[in-house]
Amino acid sequence: MKKSQSFFTQDKPASFRYYKPDRKVLGKKMADHLRFAVCYWHSFVWPGLDPFGGDTFQRPWHAAGGDGMKQAEHKADIAFELFRLTQAPYFTFHDRDIAPEGATLRESNRNVRKIGEVFEKKMRKSGMKLLWGTANLFSHRRYMSGAATNPDPEVFAYAAAQVKNVLEMTHELKGENYVLWGGREGYETLLNTDVGRELDQLGKFLNLVVEHKHKIGFKGLILIEPKPAEPTKHQYDYDVATVYGFLRRYGLEKEVKVNIEQNHALLAGHTFEHEIALAYALGIFGSIDMNRGDEQSGWDTDQFPNNLPQMALAMYHIIKGGGFTSGGLNFDAKVRRQSIDPDDLVIAHAEAMDLCARALLIAEKMIDDGKLGQAVDARYAGWKGKMGRDILAGKMSLAKLAAHVEKTDLEPQPRSGGQERLEGLVNRYI
Amino acid sequence: MKKSQSFFTQDKPASFRYYKPDRKVLGKKMADHLRFAVCYWHSFVWPGLDPFGGDTFQRPWHAAGGDGMKQAEHKADIAFELFRLTQAPYFTFHDRDIAPEGATLRESNRNVRKIGEVFEKKMRKSGMKLLWGTANLFSHRRYMSGAATNPDPEVFAYAAAQVKNVLEMTHELKGENYVLWGGREGYETLLNTDVGRELDQLGKFLNLVVEHKHKIGFKGLILIEPKPAEPTKHQYDYDVATVYGFLRRYGLEKEVKVNIEQNHALLAGHTFEHEIALAYALGIFGSIDMNRGDEQSGWDTDQFPNNLPQMALAMYHIIKGGGFTSGGLNFDAKVRRQSIDPDDLVIAHAEAMDLCARALLIAEKMIDDGKLGQAVDARYAGWKGKMGRDILAGKMSLAKLAAHVEKTDLEPQPRSGGQERLEGLVNRYI
Amino acid sequence: MKKSQSFFTQDKPASFRYYKPDRKVLGKKMADHLRFAVCYWHSFVWPGLDPFGGDTFQRPWHAAGGDGMKQAEHKADIAFELFRLTQAPYFTFHDRDIAPEGATLRESNRNVRKIGEVFEKKMRKSGMKLLWGTANLFSHRRYMSGAATNPDPEVFAYAAAQVKNVLEMTHELKGENYVLWGGREGYETLLNTDVGRELDQLGKFLNLVVEHKHKIGFKGLILIEPKPAEPTKHQYDYDVATVYGFLRRYGLEKEVKVNIEQNHALLAGHTFEHEIALAYALGIFGSIDMNRGDEQSGWDTDQFPNNLPQMALAMYHIIKGGGFTSGGLNFDAKVRRQSIDPDDLVIAHAEAMDLCARALLIAEKMIDDGKLGQAVDARYAGWKGKMGRDILAGKMSLAKLAAHVEKTDLEPQPRSGGQERLEGLVNRYI
Amino acid sequence: MKKSQSFFTQDKPASFRYYKPDRKVLGKKMADHLRFAVCYWHSFVWPGLDPFGGDTFQRPWHAAGGDGMKQAEHKADIAFELFRLTQAPYFTFHDRDIAPEGATLRESNRNVRKIGEVFEKKMRKSGMKLLWGTANLFSHRRYMSGAATNPDPEVFAYAAAQVKNVLEMTHELKGENYVLWGGREGYETLLNTDVGRELDQLGKFLNLVVEHKHKIGFKGLILIEPKPAEPTKHQYDYDVATVYGFLRRYGLEKEVKVNIEQNHALLAGHTFEHEIALAYALGIFGSIDMNRGDEQSGWDTDQFPNNLPQMALAMYHIIKGGGFTSGGLNFDAKVRRQSIDPDDLVIAHAEAMDLCARALLIAEKMIDDGKLGQAVDARYAGWKGKMGRDILAGKMSLAKLAAHVEKTDLEPQPRSGGQERLEGLVNRYI
Ligand SMILES: [Co+2]
Ligand SMILES: [Co+2]
Ligand SMILES: [Co+2]
Ligand SMILES: [Co+2]
Ligand SMILES: [Co+2]
Ligand SMILES: [Co+2]
Ligand SMILES: [Co+2]
Ligand SMILES: [Co+2]
């Protein structure tokens, strides 16, 4: 394990100013609120490529001509070393992140399971846990026109076989959730696309996954990760509201929840807290990909979170909604292409974890103080009156309501929304 | 009627190069395909205001200090004169567009109904028809925090009373649909908002409208017009997919359809044809607001349509989806603030109608030629094979699919999506 | 002054947690760093209108049928009362903000100057100062197609006359700058526009303003406020870089500087700190309009600033650039349309001032600690070596540089940009 | 040449409906108006990669483990075969597109020059011409933090040596222009960046290039290609207006012009025709990259042009501005990632060329008919009157203009901008 130890300069776990795993916050340990996960994809797979430039990181396990499985083991060594240095209790992965593709799917699956065995040992030894696994159904050219939504049913079959393998492996590794991100489930041009048919294919696919989950006794959540676009021009899992409609259409709203990413929310025209609050309201909140998009960039930058007030509001909505059950806070974030020092990986995660902890402490203050919640309750207080209750209870028709307005010559008086007052209040907690 | 005759320079109806109402297209009259409507709001109500400037149009019926009802009649004269000049067979209105607000809702409603009587006579005489009516639940300060989603149930009641009046009047005028646009049904800040509660209020409201529709025997469609934002930061009827989920949530997916606007599609991050195709796929296509957003502007510019290839694709998807039933093509568009000549109104409508007709003729060629549709069908042909059929019929599980892949060492071969070829094909029809 | 005293609930000036005018920060009083200004336009003129709704504020001085000059005086009373309550030392105004338009420009100017006299007395009594004045060349329909860039030279003349009046009055009131915002200096459609000609008109106009400034002995800065669009589709003063090129083209780069607004930066695709840093680099930094755009809205929301880390970075770049000279920090911000209580005006300003003070204290820490500046210096240290100096001194040609590369088989080694480390560092100061 | 002949299915040059190279348009051959170029980068270098997926094209010259120079020659064979099939008279390339990077820059340059010799023979034989060459200063990790703007002057030197080689080779191949695109000349974060210093470095670099151009007697234009962002968060050559200011700052406005790309215009918030018209107005129009961005995607999609009305307006502004001198129309466009058939390359180019020819014919009608130009002239006619001329001639001061307004109680009367009328007029030419 020498290789991994010399990869990072530092040997001692990161130290934190705010993050104390055992510190009690609102009756629960900080670690149990935050459930941090490091993701394989961004930290160990992405080599610093972008659409106009090549590998800047030159990780040893990416060296051309190497033995794929040896490189995969090397990568795993470094990954667990990073987990140790950051002290995040969870990790997440795609099948293709952890092991090389073989000549056939059988061989690819074998490779994946072999690394799964490596993981099992390392997890037992280190105490690391798996937040979720997922199958990469988007990088290989076979998926260029979709996985479940491919015009070729053989690709559907191939994707199904791949998901089966990762779902079962996730179950065996005691993974707490299983995620599907439909990066190619969408279209590049409507000219060659039958939207209705593709949605049906996707609905069918998801139903098969749910069926299999129950068959093998997997208790974790099945999660869809919404994203509006990129790589595809339009993706069917556009945002939380779209996914909700899709789940209802295919009878899945009790089986499947969402994994919400900040950057994806932004690309869909929403704030992170909007997507979180909406998912709770619709009963489909599952987990989050904590990262950050650049407001000036029109693509998924997947940066480490760094805006404290925004993070505090996201955390507030999560706590208010009841917190995570099996979900967690996955750093679906990559160090910038110019951050080529291995230590940048440690720094980025440690700074992000500390800032999330700080955001949690702010959310705690918001909850404890109660003024924010009270302001909202007070604003809707009228709905607790007789007419409000009658309306919601279905006792009033349009005709009855109109009669009431006419009889009383009702003229409702608007009240200040107090937005600046509330924004000032929030800043007092920062 | 002298006033109206002198308002526009021209007295003879607009002439067209492409629009011939009686011309047969795909077995139906052009007029019956297009079902053009002129909208009151943009052409007779908006005075050329923008956030940084005042009235530029100085329409006589907006003169300060005038008698509101007289001005409303004058406006109606001019409106019907524009209808005559453009030869559009339909019109659309909000209650507040056509008559002044009174001291109480009773008085306001009376004003509206009086103009309704004026309309009835004019409609009988001219043969004009009403595509849809709608209630303005967004301009008055009482609605600043929402109508159905207002924190005050009295505002809900007031809105209900207003909708009842317009729905009944629409029914009496033989209007073919009733539209709801939720410009204030959303929020400015999550800090003072309970999203789940507001969605429930909105679901309740819509159910009351549907109930009343049936009660009075109105046979037209109830339509929601999606828009993501503006005036409100976030609106609940974000886009077609969001509205679909909302309708499912509140049991309305068989009762309510959508009125899709090009500019709103754009603001939500979609093309117009995407929203149309999706609405057909989900079974909720109703009607369209034909206009155009400026791709460089981040707000609703509501310009007259003018990009022929884009319009042709929209028309193609409408025809392919089955065309309009009770819906139609409403010009929810306003002449630019600098287009201050009354004749600009005639020109803008006539040019737009002619361009829509031209787009329809292009769509006809696309349909008749059949190559576009064939290309799509051919692309999915694999799904007609045994495995494809078995998958969709629910005969295949994840396990069976995986067994198939492993047994055959399946490696699906991708095929070109042929996008450039199809785009070239489309341009041959333009 | 009874009216104003009863307009706001509170009578005692706002209290602050961070803003102490006399507190020394980096050797200067806090008040002298921040130079806060309240703007007339947003707080006393805008009635809560938006493109879909009317007046929500119902300020008494907007009541229909009132005596315009009396209402203007009433408005001035309330304005100075707000200034007193917030303790901001400066204010800013457009001519049309403060006095009603008359039948002719002479009358309009007279009205403006009469209120100028009212201001003078109030300023003397209260100690309030004028940060800048400006002429409204965008609201009236005569300006619908531009002021200086109007196709009609008479509008150019009218605008010139209006600017002359406000520039002279600003001088008399000891205003410290004069601002031009070209809201209509742009185009709605290229189809009717001659861009080159309009730029020449604008260059000429600005030269006349500069000439007149010198003629009357006004020592303040002439400032252009960049904005990319809205109300106009495209505005010539797009952003700082565009204004710089314009100033060079018309020989004005030593005479005119920029007033940078956060929301306008955002609309142009930039961060606020980018525009500030660039303006300092180009030598044209003048003043700022401190506000905030909504990242999800595509228009100018002009909200009160509330994101502390972003404000701290803006403040850091201002301090690092040398701070304000005659410029200042103008709250070009309006309370939301739903914030209808007069007290919301006091709260919004006081919260914003306090947050700006807090941002300044963070910037002070950044400067004092020095690590951010050192990191930048260290990154460019190579340029202090011989080759770096020779290149910048013009001693190296392409040929010489190529010879050097070839002789040494040079292969430069990239170094980490350390972005996450620096972002973490910034968060330590928050 | 067998390889190339079997790469594409078709052997006969593409046929066109509109493009006839020798057809006279406005007194010049169509080919001389359009000056089409095929670009190496997109058609032969990009393998179908995107941020979430790998090579889909599997071009034989990209096969792993091959001999780099042999593959480069193979690629050249296919390239010239595509040139033959499309009949575009020009091509464009980056040094790294055409030949593999060696162990040192000397070796890399040697590789490039060897392929240059291959090109020379092929060009002589085929009559193909070089529109422009350029150096790839962005893909290799050494350029990750910029080329001229790198914090390390050795990278500046390396870039200089690379440009020298390509500039000289372009000269030898009788290339008609030389292009610089600053994909890494910008920043990822202001936190580690000194904007002023980097601009100075860039200004110096460009001056060296211009100096060398004159030294070697290259008569073509030096062109900067503006782009606001991507790959970098912010790029210094943001748009035409920004580049203009930059050129003025470093004394280059007479030496350097712009190569304008449609997709980059869009990303910067502009229309293509805006950038073209502005470049002509500022005297820096050089050449264009004809392609198309997806209005719903926030990144550079570089699609083949396909919207005829938009292309016609671009062509109109080019013709009106005087047409190309040494510039041309480069298809900086790639077939979609799913368009994996080699023939898709032929189809895409041929369809685009035909559509450009069609756009040119529309522009010809616009020019010949003259109504568009007349409408613009008529709109500004007032500026030909005495006051207009006096103003532009500098004979009027603010004071004189104000005196004129007051004396005459001037009240300018606005006239309709006639936008819808002009848009209708444009559609008559389509
Ligand atoms: Co994610
Ligand atoms: Co992402
Ligand atoms: Co609409
Ligand atoms: Co609209
Ligand atoms: Co401003
Ligand atoms: Co603004
Ligand atoms: Co380009
Ligand atoms: Co591009």
mmCIF file of C-alpha atoms in Angstrom, chain C residues 103-297:
data_model
loop_
_atom_site.group_PDB
_atom_site.id
_atom_site.type_symbol
_atom_site.label_atom_id
_atom_site.label_comp_id
_atom_site.label_asym_id
_atom_site.label_seq_id
_atom_site.Cartn_x
_atom_site.Cartn_y
_atom_site.Cartn_z
ATOM 1 C CA ALA C 103 -45.746 70.980 -20.783
ATOM 2 C CA THR C 104 -42.372 72.016 -22.184
ATOM 3 C CA LEU C 105 -38.809 71.224 -21.280
ATOM 4 C CA ARG C 106 -38.455 74.694 -19.840
ATOM 5 C CA GLU C 107 -41.267 73.979 -17.447
ATOM 6 C CA SER C 108 -39.919 70.508 -16.668
ATOM 7 C CA ASN C 109 -36.513 71.995 -15.924
ATOM 8 C CA ARG C 110 -38.055 74.656 -13.762
ATOM 9 C CA ASN C 111 -39.877 72.008 -11.781
ATOM 10 C CA VAL C 112 -36.644 70.104 -11.331
ATOM 11 C CA ARG C 113 -34.751 73.183 -10.187
ATOM 12 C CA LYS C 114 -37.478 74.090 -7.727
ATOM 13 C CA ILE C 115 -37.097 70.755 -6.059
ATOM 14 C CA GLY C 116 -33.357 71.330 -6.293
ATOM 15 C CA GLU C 117 -33.895 74.318 -4.043
ATOM 16 C CA VAL C 118 -35.896 72.184 -1.664
ATOM 17 C CA PHE C 119 -33.028 69.709 -1.672
ATOM 18 C CA GLU C 120 -30.474 72.398 -0.985
ATOM 19 C CA LYS C 121 -32.228 73.438 2.177
ATOM 20 C CA LYS C 122 -32.751 69.917 3.320
ATOM 21 C CA MET C 123 -29.146 69.036 2.546
ATOM 22 C CA ARG C 124 -27.829 71.980 4.463
ATOM 23 C CA LYS C 125 -29.974 71.113 7.432
ATOM 24 C CA SER C 126 -29.335 67.364 7.424
ATOM 25 C CA GLY C 127 -25.789 67.174 6.111
ATOM 26 C CA MET C 128 -26.906 64.855 3.313
ATOM 27 C CA LYS C 129 -24.719 64.882 0.231
ATOM 28 C CA LEU C 130 -25.389 64.126 -3.402
ATOM 29 C CA LEU C 131 -23.365 61.230 -4.820
ATOM 30 C CA TRP C 132 -24.578 61.850 -8.339
ATOM 31 C CA GLY C 133 -27.397 63.171 -10.424
ATOM 32 C CA THR C 134 -28.588 61.896 -13.763
ATOM 33 C CA ALA C 135 -31.171 62.669 -16.430
ATOM 34 C CA ASN C 136 -33.950 60.272 -17.261
ATOM 35 C CA LEU C 137 -33.543 59.812 -21.012
ATOM 36 C CA PHE C 138 -35.583 56.647 -21.279
ATOM 37 C CA SER C 139 -39.084 56.774 -19.762
ATOM 38 C CA HIS C 140 -40.882 59.255 -21.983
ATOM 39 C CA ARG C 141 -42.089 58.076 -25.376
ATOM 40 C CA ARG C 142 -39.958 60.667 -27.128
ATOM 41 C CA TYR C 143 -36.978 58.534 -26.112
ATOM 42 C CA MET C 144 -38.478 55.227 -27.196
ATOM 43 C CA SER C 145 -35.906 54.930 -30.014
ATOM 44 C CA GLY C 146 -32.975 56.313 -28.093
ATOM 45 C CA ALA C 147 -31.777 59.657 -26.778
ATOM 46 C CA ALA C 148 -28.332 60.419 -28.275
ATOM 47 C CA THR C 149 -28.772 57.495 -30.666
ATOM 48 C CA ASN C 150 -32.238 58.502 -31.815
ATOM 49 C CA PRO C 151 -32.839 58.544 -35.565
ATOM 50 C CA ASP C 152 -34.201 62.047 -35.025
ATOM 51 C CA PRO C 153 -31.580 64.724 -34.201
ATOM 52 C CA GLU C 154 -34.233 66.739 -32.389
ATOM 53 C CA VAL C 155 -34.330 64.060 -29.738
ATOM 54 C CA PHE C 156 -30.555 64.364 -29.446
ATOM 55 C CA ALA C 157 -31.028 68.075 -28.887
ATOM 56 C CA TYR C 158 -33.763 67.537 -26.328
ATOM 57 C CA ALA C 159 -31.600 65.065 -24.443
ATOM 58 C CA ALA C 160 -28.679 67.470 -24.531
ATOM 59 C CA ALA C 161 -30.828 70.197 -23.031
ATOM 60 C CA GLN C 162 -32.038 67.882 -20.319
ATOM 61 C CA VAL C 163 -28.524 66.736 -19.418
ATOM 62 C CA LYS C 164 -27.269 70.287 -19.338
ATOM 63 C CA ASN C 165 -29.875 71.160 -16.734
ATOM 64 C CA VAL C 166 -29.167 68.169 -14.488
ATOM 65 C CA LEU C 167 -25.401 68.453 -14.842
ATOM 66 C CA GLU C 168 -25.515 72.086 -13.778
ATOM 67 C CA MET C 169 -27.866 71.369 -10.931
ATOM 68 C CA THR C 170 -25.679 68.481 -9.805
ATOM 69 C CA HIS C 171 -22.756 70.889 -9.797
ATOM 70 C CA GLU C 172 -24.687 73.426 -7.779
ATOM 71 C CA LEU C 173 -25.744 70.821 -5.251
ATOM 72 C CA LYS C 174 -22.063 69.835 -4.947
ATOM 73 C CA GLY C 175 -22.835 66.453 -6.414
ATOM 74 C CA GLU C 176 -19.667 64.396 -6.595
ATOM 75 C CA ASN C 177 -20.332 62.678 -9.942
ATOM 76 C CA TYR C 178 -22.651 62.705 -12.893
ATOM 77 C CA VAL C 179 -24.014 59.438 -14.326
ATOM 78 C CA LEU C 180 -25.314 58.427 -17.755
ATOM 79 C CA TRP C 181 -27.233 55.201 -18.186
ATOM 80 C CA GLY C 182 -28.127 54.451 -21.771
ATOM 81 C CA GLY C 183 -31.241 52.375 -21.310
ATOM 82 C CA ARG C 184 -32.531 53.280 -24.760
ATOM 83 C CA GLU C 185 -29.131 53.699 -26.416
ATOM 84 C CA GLY C 186 -29.280 50.470 -28.340
ATOM 85 C CA TYR C 187 -31.739 48.760 -30.608
ATOM 86 C CA GLU C 188 -34.800 46.520 -30.707
ATOM 87 C CA THR C 189 -34.004 45.162 -34.155
ATOM 88 C CA LEU C 190 -30.999 45.496 -36.415
ATOM 89 C CA LEU C 191 -33.457 45.676 -39.311
ATOM 90 C CA ASN C 192 -34.094 49.354 -38.726
ATOM 91 C CA THR C 193 -30.751 50.280 -37.183
ATOM 92 C CA ASP C 194 -27.427 51.687 -38.374
ATOM 93 C CA VAL C 195 -25.090 50.663 -35.578
ATOM 94 C CA GLY C 196 -22.059 52.623 -36.759
ATOM 95 C CA ARG C 197 -24.011 55.825 -37.101
ATOM 96 C CA GLU C 198 -25.627 55.446 -33.697
ATOM 97 C CA LEU C 199 -22.255 54.839 -32.033
ATOM 98 C CA ASP C 200 -20.941 58.030 -33.604
ATOM 99 C CA GLN C 201 -23.951 59.947 -32.292
ATOM 100 C CA LEU C 202 -23.359 58.546 -28.827
ATOM 101 C CA GLY C 203 -19.656 59.386 -28.972
ATOM 102 C CA LYS C 204 -20.492 62.927 -29.990
ATOM 103 C CA PHE C 205 -23.049 63.303 -27.210
ATOM 104 C CA LEU C 206 -20.642 62.157 -24.559
ATOM 105 C CA ASN C 207 -17.986 64.530 -25.825
ATOM 106 C CA LEU C 208 -20.430 67.403 -25.501
ATOM 107 C CA VAL C 209 -21.174 66.403 -21.913
ATOM 108 C CA VAL C 210 -17.476 66.319 -21.075
ATOM 109 C CA GLU C 211 -16.929 69.660 -22.740
ATOM 110 C CA HIS C 212 -19.753 71.214 -20.751
ATOM 111 C CA LYS C 213 -18.507 69.712 -17.532
ATOM 112 C CA HIS C 214 -15.204 71.490 -17.981
ATOM 113 C CA LYS C 215 -16.890 74.678 -19.053
ATOM 114 C CA ILE C 216 -18.872 74.922 -15.840
ATOM 115 C CA GLY C 217 -15.991 73.744 -13.689
ATOM 116 C CA PHE C 218 -17.616 70.546 -12.476
ATOM 117 C CA LYS C 219 -14.879 68.472 -10.891
ATOM 118 C CA GLY C 220 -16.766 65.239 -10.367
ATOM 119 C CA LEU C 221 -16.473 62.188 -12.561
ATOM 120 C CA ILE C 222 -18.643 61.594 -15.609
ATOM 121 C CA LEU C 223 -19.754 57.971 -15.295
ATOM 122 C CA ILE C 224 -21.308 55.554 -17.756
ATOM 123 C CA GLU C 225 -23.359 52.718 -16.285
ATOM 124 C CA PRO C 226 -22.954 49.591 -18.418
ATOM 125 C CA LYS C 227 -25.902 47.307 -19.046
ATOM 126 C CA PRO C 228 -26.256 44.740 -21.800
ATOM 127 C CA ALA C 229 -29.986 44.859 -22.412
ATOM 128 C CA GLU C 230 -33.395 45.679 -20.928
ATOM 129 C CA PRO C 231 -35.398 47.602 -21.730
ATOM 130 C CA THR C 232 -33.668 47.502 -25.121
ATOM 131 C CA LYS C 233 -32.760 44.201 -26.774
ATOM 132 C CA HIS C 234 -29.155 45.317 -27.166
ATOM 133 C CA GLN C 235 -27.543 48.278 -25.418
ATOM 134 C CA TYR C 236 -24.326 49.859 -26.623
ATOM 135 C CA ASP C 237 -22.875 50.158 -23.099
ATOM 136 C CA TYR C 238 -22.962 46.358 -22.780
ATOM 137 C CA ASP C 239 -20.332 45.878 -20.082
ATOM 138 C CA VAL C 240 -17.090 47.373 -18.781
ATOM 139 C CA ALA C 241 -14.970 46.015 -21.647
ATOM 140 C CA THR C 242 -17.395 47.341 -24.259
ATOM 141 C CA VAL C 243 -17.550 50.769 -22.648
ATOM 142 C CA TYR C 244 -13.761 50.841 -22.549
ATOM 143 C CA GLY C 245 -13.563 50.251 -26.318
ATOM 144 C CA PHE C 246 -16.200 52.898 -26.874
ATOM 145 C CA LEU C 247 -14.313 55.438 -24.779
ATOM 146 C CA ARG C 248 -11.101 54.720 -26.698
ATOM 147 C CA ARG C 249 -12.903 55.082 -30.005
ATOM 148 C CA TYR C 250 -14.181 58.534 -29.098
ATOM 149 C CA GLY C 251 -11.125 59.755 -27.226
ATOM 150 C CA LEU C 252 -12.818 59.714 -23.836
ATOM 151 C CA GLU C 253 -10.883 57.115 -21.868
ATOM 152 C CA LYS C 254 -9.311 59.739 -19.628
ATOM 153 C CA GLU C 255 -12.503 61.677 -19.107
ATOM 154 C CA VAL C 256 -15.152 59.097 -18.381
ATOM 155 C CA LYS C 257 -15.326 56.182 -15.966
ATOM 156 C CA VAL C 258 -17.883 53.513 -15.156
ATOM 157 C CA ASN C 259 -20.586 53.038 -12.559
ATOM 158 C CA ILE C 260 -20.803 49.255 -12.206
ATOM 159 C CA GLU C 261 -23.994 47.517 -11.106
ATOM 160 C CA GLN C 262 -24.008 43.962 -9.816
ATOM 161 C CA ASN C 263 -27.218 43.020 -11.586
ATOM 162 C CA HIS C 264 -26.007 44.446 -14.880
ATOM 163 C CA ALA C 265 -22.744 42.516 -14.556
ATOM 164 C CA LEU C 266 -24.769 39.362 -14.091
ATOM 165 C CA LEU C 267 -26.986 40.087 -17.102
ATOM 166 C CA ALA C 268 -23.860 40.557 -19.213
ATOM 167 C CA GLY C 269 -22.524 37.154 -18.156
ATOM 168 C CA HIS C 270 -20.017 38.382 -15.588
ATOM 169 C CA THR C 271 -19.534 38.375 -11.869
ATOM 170 C CA PHE C 272 -19.609 41.699 -10.073
ATOM 171 C CA GLU C 273 -15.980 41.307 -9.020
ATOM 172 C CA HIS C 274 -14.960 40.669 -12.618
ATOM 173 C CA GLU C 275 -16.374 43.974 -13.744
ATOM 174 C CA ILE C 276 -14.767 45.768 -10.802
ATOM 175 C CA ALA C 277 -11.357 44.165 -11.301
ATOM 176 C CA LEU C 278 -11.450 44.806 -15.034
ATOM 177 C CA ALA C 279 -12.431 48.450 -14.585
ATOM 178 C CA TYR C 280 -9.487 48.970 -12.248
ATOM 179 C CA ALA C 281 -7.165 47.186 -14.678
ATOM 180 C CA LEU C 282 -8.335 49.432 -17.508
ATOM 181 C CA GLY C 283 -8.189 52.552 -15.365
ATOM 182 C CA ILE C 284 -11.886 53.384 -15.596
ATOM 183 C CA PHE C 285 -13.330 52.347 -12.242
ATOM 184 C CA GLY C 286 -15.614 55.016 -10.871
ATOM 185 C CA SER C 287 -18.498 53.979 -8.654
ATOM 186 C CA ILE C 288 -20.879 51.097 -7.976
ATOM 187 C CA ASP C 289 -24.568 50.389 -7.915
ATOM 188 C CA MET C 290 -24.704 47.844 -5.127
ATOM 189 C CA ASN C 291 -27.600 45.525 -5.628
ATOM 190 C CA ARG C 292 -28.260 41.950 -6.644
ATOM 191 C CA GLY C 293 -29.789 40.109 -9.552
ATOM 192 C CA ASP C 294 -31.672 36.891 -9.189
ATOM 193 C CA GLU C 295 -29.605 34.178 -10.844
ATOM 194 C CA GLN C 296 -32.773 32.435 -12.024
ATOM 195 C CA SER C 297 -34.352 35.549 -13.531
#
